[in-house]
Coordinates of C-alpha atoms in Angstrom, one line a residue:
M1 CA 82.1 127.9 101.0
R2 CA 81.8 128.4 104.6
G3 CA 85.1 129.0 106.4
D4 CA 87.2 131.4 108.3
A5 CA 86.7 135.2 107.1
G6 CA 88.6 135.6 103.9
G7 CA 89.5 131.7 103.7
G8 CA 86.8 130.1 101.3
F9 CA 86.6 129.5 97.6
R10 CA 85.2 132.9 96.7
A11 CA 88.0 134.5 98.7
A12 CA 90.7 132.5 96.6
F13 CA 89.1 133.5 93.3
A14 CA 89.0 137.2 94.3
V15 CA 92.7 137.2 94.0
A16 CA 93.5 138.1 90.4
E17 CA 96.9 136.0 90.3
F18 CA 95.2 133.0 91.6
R19 CA 92.6 133.1 88.8
V20 CA 95.4 133.3 86.3
L21 CA 97.2 130.3 87.8
W22 CA 93.7 128.5 87.8
F23 CA 93.0 129.4 84.1
A24 CA 96.4 128.5 82.9
S25 CA 96.3 125.0 85.0
L26 CA 92.8 124.5 83.3
A27 CA 94.0 125.1 79.8
S28 CA 96.9 122.6 80.4
I29 CA 95.0 119.8 81.9
V30 CA 92.4 119.9 79.1
G31 CA 95.3 119.9 76.5
D32 CA 97.1 117.2 78.2
Q33 CA 94.2 114.9 78.2
L34 CA 93.6 115.4 74.6
A35 CA 97.3 114.8 73.8
R36 CA 97.4 111.5 75.8
L37 CA 94.3 110.1 74.0
A38 CA 95.5 111.4 70.6
L39 CA 98.9 109.8 71.2
S40 CA 97.6 106.4 72.2
I41 CA 95.3 106.5 69.0
L42 CA 98.1 107.7 66.9
V43 CA 100.5 104.8 67.9
F44 CA 97.7 102.2 67.7
Q45 CA 96.6 103.3 64.2
R46 CA 100.1 103.0 63.0
T47 CA 101.4 100.0 64.9
G48 CA 98.5 98.0 65.7
S49 CA 100.0 97.0 68.8
P50 CA 98.4 97.2 72.4
A51 CA 102.0 96.9 73.9
W52 CA 103.2 99.9 72.2
T53 CA 100.0 101.8 72.9
A54 CA 100.5 101.1 76.6
L55 CA 104.2 101.9 76.5
T56 CA 103.5 105.4 74.8
Y57 CA 100.8 106.0 77.4
A58 CA 103.5 105.1 80.0
L59 CA 105.8 107.5 78.6
T60 CA 103.5 110.4 79.5
M61 CA 104.1 109.6 83.2
L62 CA 107.4 107.9 83.7
P63 CA 110.0 110.6 82.9
G64 CA 108.4 112.8 85.6
L65 CA 110.0 110.4 88.3
L66 CA 113.5 111.6 87.1
S67 CA 112.6 115.3 86.6
G68 CA 110.7 115.4 89.8
V69 CA 114.0 114.9 91.8
L70 CA 116.5 116.5 89.6
L71 CA 114.8 119.6 88.0
T72 CA 112.4 120.8 90.6
G73 CA 115.1 122.9 92.2
L74 CA 114.8 125.2 89.4
A75 CA 111.8 126.6 91.1
D76 CA 113.9 127.8 94.0
R77 CA 117.1 129.0 91.9
Y78 CA 115.2 131.1 89.3
P79 CA 112.0 133.4 89.6
R80 CA 109.2 130.9 89.7
R81 CA 107.1 133.0 87.0
T82 CA 110.0 132.6 84.7
V83 CA 110.3 128.7 85.4
M84 CA 106.7 128.3 84.6
V85 CA 106.7 130.4 81.3
C86 CA 109.7 128.8 80.1
S87 CA 108.4 125.2 80.7
D88 CA 105.2 126.0 78.9
L89 CA 107.1 127.6 75.8
V90 CA 109.3 124.5 75.8
R91 CA 106.2 122.3 75.9
A92 CA 104.2 124.2 73.1
A93 CA 107.2 124.0 70.8
L94 CA 107.8 120.3 71.3
V95 CA 104.2 119.5 71.0
A96 CA 103.8 121.5 67.8
V97 CA 106.5 119.4 66.3
M98 CA 104.9 116.2 67.4
A99 CA 101.6 117.5 65.8
L100 CA 103.2 117.7 62.3
P101 CA 101.4 114.9 60.1
G102 CA 103.8 112.0 59.4
S103 CA 106.3 112.7 62.2
P104 CA 108.2 109.4 62.8
L105 CA 107.0 107.6 65.8
P106 CA 110.7 107.4 67.4
L107 CA 110.8 111.1 67.1
V108 CA 107.3 111.4 68.6
A109 CA 108.3 109.2 71.5
G110 CA 111.6 111.2 72.2
L111 CA 109.9 114.5 72.1
L112 CA 107.2 113.2 74.6
V113 CA 109.8 112.3 76.9
L114 CA 111.3 115.9 76.8
V115 CA 107.6 117.3 77.1
Q116 CA 107.1 115.4 80.4
L117 CA 110.7 116.3 81.8
A118 CA 109.4 120.0 81.5
E119 CA 106.2 119.2 83.5
P120 CA 107.7 118.7 87.2
P121 CA 109.6 122.1 87.3
F122 CA 106.5 123.8 86.3
A123 CA 104.3 122.1 88.9
A124 CA 106.9 122.8 91.7
A125 CA 106.9 126.6 90.8
Q126 CA 103.3 126.6 90.7
G127 CA 103.0 124.8 94.1
A128 CA 105.6 126.9 95.6
L129 CA 104.0 130.1 94.2
L130 CA 100.6 129.5 95.4
P131 CA 101.0 130.3 99.1
L132 CA 102.8 133.5 98.2
V133 CA 99.8 134.5 96.0
L134 CA 97.0 133.5 98.4
G135 CA 98.7 133.8 101.8
D136 CA 98.0 131.3 104.6
R137 CA 94.3 132.0 105.1
R138 CA 93.2 131.5 101.5
Y139 CA 96.0 128.7 100.7
E140 CA 94.1 125.4 101.3
A141 CA 91.1 126.7 99.6
G142 CA 93.2 127.4 96.5
Q143 CA 94.6 123.9 96.8
S144 CA 91.1 122.5 97.0
I145 CA 90.1 124.3 93.9
H146 CA 93.2 123.2 92.0
L147 CA 92.5 119.5 93.1
I148 CA 88.7 119.7 92.0
T149 CA 89.7 121.3 88.7
H150 CA 92.3 118.6 87.8
Q151 CA 89.6 115.9 88.7
V152 CA 87.0 117.4 86.6
G153 CA 89.5 118.1 83.8
L154 CA 90.2 114.4 83.9
L155 CA 86.7 113.4 83.8
V156 CA 85.9 115.8 81.0
G157 CA 89.0 114.3 79.2
F158 CA 87.8 110.9 79.6
A159 CA 84.3 111.7 78.4
G160 CA 84.8 114.2 75.5
G161 CA 88.6 113.5 74.4
G162 CA 87.4 110.8 72.0
L163 CA 85.0 113.3 70.2
V164 CA 87.4 115.9 69.8
V165 CA 90.2 113.5 68.5
A166 CA 87.4 112.1 66.1
G167 CA 86.6 115.4 64.8
L168 CA 90.2 117.0 64.7
G169 CA 92.2 114.0 64.2
T170 CA 95.4 112.9 66.1
S171 CA 97.5 115.9 64.6
G172 CA 94.7 118.3 65.1
A173 CA 94.4 117.4 69.0
L174 CA 98.2 117.7 69.4
A175 CA 98.0 121.1 67.8
V176 CA 95.3 122.0 70.4
D177 CA 97.6 120.9 73.1
A178 CA 100.4 123.1 71.8
V179 CA 98.1 126.1 71.7
T180 CA 97.0 125.5 75.2
F181 CA 100.6 125.6 76.3
A182 CA 101.3 128.8 74.5
L183 CA 98.1 130.3 76.0
S184 CA 99.3 129.4 79.6
A185 CA 102.7 130.9 79.0
L186 CA 101.1 134.4 77.8
L187 CA 98.8 134.3 80.9
L188 CA 101.4 133.6 83.2
R189 CA 103.8 136.0 81.8
F190 CA 101.4 139.0 81.8
G191 CA 99.1 137.9 84.5
L192 CA 101.7 137.4 87.4
L193 CA 103.7 139.8 89.3
A194 CA 107.5 139.4 88.8
R195 CA 109.1 138.1 91.9
P196 CA 112.7 137.5 92.6
A197 CA 114.0 133.7 93.1
S198 CA 113.4 132.6 96.5
L199 CA 117.2 131.7 96.6
T200 CA 119.2 135.0 96.8
P201 CA 122.7 135.0 95.1
S202 CA 124.3 134.3 98.4
D203 CA 121.9 131.5 99.2
R204 CA 122.7 130.0 95.8
Q205 CA 126.4 130.2 96.4
A206 CA 125.9 128.5 99.8
A207 CA 123.9 125.8 98.3
G208 CA 126.7 125.3 95.9
L209 CA 126.2 123.1 92.8
W210 CA 122.9 121.8 91.5
W211 CA 123.3 118.2 93.0
T212 CA 124.2 119.8 96.5
Q213 CA 120.9 121.5 96.3
V214 CA 119.2 118.2 95.5
R215 CA 120.8 116.5 98.5
S216 CA 119.9 119.6 100.7
G217 CA 116.3 119.2 99.7
A218 CA 116.3 115.5 100.6
G219 CA 118.0 116.1 103.8
L220 CA 115.3 118.4 104.8
V221 CA 112.5 116.0 104.1
W222 CA 114.3 113.0 105.7
H223 CA 115.2 114.8 109.0
D224 CA 111.9 116.3 109.7
R225 CA 109.5 113.5 111.1
R226 CA 106.5 115.6 110.3
L227 CA 107.6 115.9 106.7
R228 CA 108.3 112.1 106.5
V229 CA 105.0 111.2 107.9
L230 CA 102.9 113.5 105.6
I231 CA 104.9 111.8 102.6
A232 CA 104.2 108.4 104.0
L233 CA 100.3 109.4 104.1
G234 CA 100.5 110.6 100.7
C235 CA 102.3 107.3 99.6
L236 CA 99.3 105.3 100.8
A237 CA 97.8 105.9 97.4
T238 CA 100.1 102.7 96.5
F239 CA 97.0 100.7 97.7
S240 CA 94.0 102.9 96.7
V241 CA 95.0 103.0 93.2
V242 CA 94.9 99.2 92.7
P243 CA 91.4 99.2 91.5
E244 CA 92.2 101.7 88.7
G245 CA 94.7 99.3 87.2
L246 CA 92.3 96.4 87.4
A247 CA 89.1 98.5 86.2
A248 CA 89.2 96.6 82.8
P249 CA 89.3 93.0 84.0
F250 CA 86.9 93.8 87.0
S251 CA 84.5 95.4 84.7
E252 CA 84.6 92.3 82.4
H253 CA 84.5 90.0 85.5
V254 CA 81.1 91.5 86.6
G255 CA 79.6 91.7 83.3
A256 CA 79.7 95.5 82.8
G257 CA 81.8 95.2 79.8
V258 CA 83.9 98.2 78.0
A259 CA 81.3 100.8 79.3
G260 CA 81.7 100.0 82.7
V261 CA 85.4 100.7 82.7
G262 CA 84.8 104.4 82.3
V263 CA 82.4 104.6 85.3
L264 CA 84.8 102.7 87.5
L265 CA 87.5 105.0 86.6
A266 CA 85.3 108.0 87.2
A267 CA 84.0 106.8 90.6
D268 CA 87.2 107.9 92.6
P269 CA 87.7 111.4 91.1
I270 CA 84.0 112.1 91.6
G271 CA 84.2 110.9 95.2
M272 CA 87.4 112.9 95.8
V273 CA 85.8 116.1 94.5
V274 CA 82.6 115.6 97.0
G275 CA 85.1 114.7 99.7
T276 CA 87.1 117.9 99.1
L277 CA 83.9 120.0 99.1
L278 CA 82.7 118.5 102.3
L279 CA 86.1 118.9 104.0
R280 CA 85.7 122.8 103.5
F281 CA 83.1 122.8 106.3
V282 CA 85.4 121.1 108.7
P283 CA 87.5 123.6 110.9
P284 CA 91.2 123.7 109.6
G285 CA 92.8 122.6 112.9
T286 CA 90.5 119.4 112.9
R287 CA 91.3 118.7 109.3
V288 CA 95.0 118.6 110.2
R289 CA 94.3 116.3 113.1
L290 CA 92.1 114.0 111.1
L291 CA 94.6 113.3 108.4
G292 CA 95.5 109.9 109.8
V293 CA 91.8 108.8 110.3
L294 CA 91.0 109.9 106.8
A295 CA 94.0 108.1 105.4
V296 CA 92.6 104.9 107.1
G297 CA 89.0 105.6 105.6
T298 CA 90.6 105.6 102.0
A299 CA 91.9 102.0 102.2
L300 CA 89.2 100.5 104.4
P301 CA 86.2 100.5 101.8
L302 CA 88.4 98.3 99.3
V303 CA 88.5 95.6 101.9
G304 CA 84.6 95.3 101.0
Y305 CA 85.8 93.6 97.8
L306 CA 86.1 90.5 99.9
A307 CA 82.3 90.0 99.6
A308 CA 82.8 89.9 95.8
P309 CA 80.6 93.0 95.1
G310 CA 78.4 93.5 91.9
F311 CA 79.0 96.5 89.7
G312 CA 76.9 99.0 91.4
V313 CA 78.4 98.1 95.0
A314 CA 81.9 98.4 93.6
V315 CA 81.4 101.9 92.2
A316 CA 79.9 102.9 95.6
L317 CA 82.9 101.6 97.4
L318 CA 85.4 103.4 95.0
A319 CA 83.6 106.5 95.4
L320 CA 83.8 106.4 99.2
S321 CA 87.5 105.5 99.0
G322 CA 87.8 108.6 96.8
A323 CA 85.8 110.9 99.2
F324 CA 88.1 110.0 102.1
S325 CA 91.4 110.4 99.8
A326 CA 90.5 114.2 99.8
Y327 CA 92.7 114.2 102.8
Q328 CA 95.5 114.5 100.4
V329 CA 94.6 118.3 99.9
T330 CA 95.4 119.0 103.6
A331 CA 98.2 116.9 103.6
G332 CA 99.7 118.7 100.7
A333 CA 98.9 122.0 102.1
T334 CA 100.4 121.2 105.5
F335 CA 103.5 119.9 104.0
V336 CA 104.0 123.2 102.0
R337 CA 103.5 125.3 105.1
L338 CA 106.2 123.3 107.1
V339 CA 108.8 123.9 104.2
P340 CA 110.9 126.9 104.1
D341 CA 110.2 129.0 100.8
R342 CA 113.8 128.9 99.7
Q343 CA 113.5 124.9 99.6
R344 CA 109.9 124.7 98.7
G345 CA 110.3 123.9 95.1
Q346 CA 112.8 121.0 95.5
A347 CA 110.9 119.6 98.6
L348 CA 107.6 119.7 96.6
G349 CA 109.5 117.8 93.9
F350 CA 110.4 115.1 96.1
A351 CA 106.9 114.8 97.5
R352 CA 105.3 114.8 94.1
T353 CA 107.8 112.1 92.9
S354 CA 107.1 110.0 95.6
L355 CA 103.4 110.0 95.1
V356 CA 103.8 109.3 91.4
A357 CA 106.0 106.4 92.1
A358 CA 103.7 105.0 94.7
Q359 CA 100.9 105.1 92.3
G360 CA 103.0 103.4 89.5
L361 CA 104.0 100.7 92.0
G362 CA 100.4 100.2 93.0
V363 CA 99.2 99.7 89.5
A364 CA 102.0 97.4 88.3
G365 CA 102.1 95.4 91.6
G366 CA 98.3 94.9 91.6
G367 CA 98.4 93.8 88.1
L368 CA 101.1 91.2 88.9
V369 CA 99.5 89.9 91.9
A370 CA 96.1 89.5 90.2
Q371 CA 97.9 87.6 87.3
G372 CA 99.6 85.3 89.7
S373 CA 96.9 84.8 92.2
G374 CA 94.0 84.5 89.5
T375 CA 91.6 86.6 91.5
I376 CA 90.8 90.3 90.9
V377 CA 88.4 91.0 93.9
G378 CA 91.0 89.0 96.1
T379 CA 93.7 91.4 95.0
I380 CA 91.9 94.6 95.6
A381 CA 90.6 93.4 99.1
A382 CA 94.3 92.5 100.0
A383 CA 95.3 96.1 98.9
G384 CA 92.6 97.4 100.9
A385 CA 93.8 95.4 103.9
A386 CA 97.5 96.2 103.6
G387 CA 96.6 99.8 103.0
T388 CA 94.6 99.9 106.2
V389 CA 97.2 98.4 108.3
L390 CA 99.8 100.8 107.3
A391 CA 97.4 103.7 107.2
L392 CA 96.8 102.9 110.9
A393 CA 100.5 103.0 111.7
A394 CA 101.0 106.5 109.8
A395 CA 97.8 107.7 111.6
T396 CA 99.5 106.8 115.0
S397 CA 102.7 108.6 113.9
W398 CA 100.8 111.6 112.9
S399 CA 98.9 111.7 116.2
R400 CA 102.2 112.2 117.8
V401 CA 103.6 114.9 115.6
G402 CA 100.5 116.4 114.0
P403 CA 99.3 118.4 116.8
A404 CA 102.2 120.5 116.8
V405 CA 101.2 121.7 113.3
T406 CA 99.1 124.9 113.5
T407 CA 97.1 126.5 110.6
T408 CA 95.1 129.6 110.3
E409 CA 93.7 128.8 106.9
G410 CA 90.0 128.5 106.5

């Protein structure tokens, strides 16, 4: 891709450690999609209950809210390679037990919670390590590659996960997930350089107890207006995610049926991949300055639901919203650059937890509003309008603090 010398996708892949991080991440994404699908099928086969099936799926996300705040500081206290390897090994062992045929459902649910508690420390360590591996010039390109890989992994999981589970069975699919975690641990252990913890022993002593470190990370984010605005820009996903939660009823509403749900869910990730690729042609300083404008563009297409669009137009609106949402890559990269390395893991944990909470609130809130109002298109359009207003406010705030942020990444 075009960009500053040394700052494009090819330059990022030229770094051996980045290739290790990327391949380990790819293995985990594919395995996780299989596991989510397998667990949903397993629970439904044993209980016949849609409610328990939905609850099990929620358990693959909710524990991360707690762990994202309380455990991500491990990525600063201990060597990040060690944190990642240990997280993968723990998850490999737990999922292997879940894969045993006949495992009681309460045991599976409990193990699933533990598996998800181990994910945020891994993600924080990976996110904090990436700028050290790539350097500033290649960093945002690496972020873009990770986002594209994640979105494509989700699409592949949606499209092919059912076939894999049908062929291997639920236990077989879970066993594959355990293998992917073990493979990731091996790649990281032998493919990454050994680096010391970002917090030195004296830093850890100064930071005090674990809870003191958590409060310090929260204070860092709260007292820096730039970081607060960046988190606010990220949390605008509260509104753009509403159509995802209403994809099934909207598809039925427009007569697209079950087959249309997958297309609606795929529209946003596809748009985001395209938007991420296109943003690579925009100079880095301009990308930073345009964060607020792009955030507005993410919410505004959803207002088009006021016209009660048909299936094709709705897919186009979602894809357009997804394309603008690629600003999240630049917002995340800018956030990381502004945070000192010794607190990067903890700060990333707060940012990630805020985003997950915002998305969960959007899905749940959209469902409740649609249920109460009796209108699906009206709910999505209202989410778009509210998101546009708040995005304009965040864009105004960013225009005041954003120009002070500099970047040399291409």
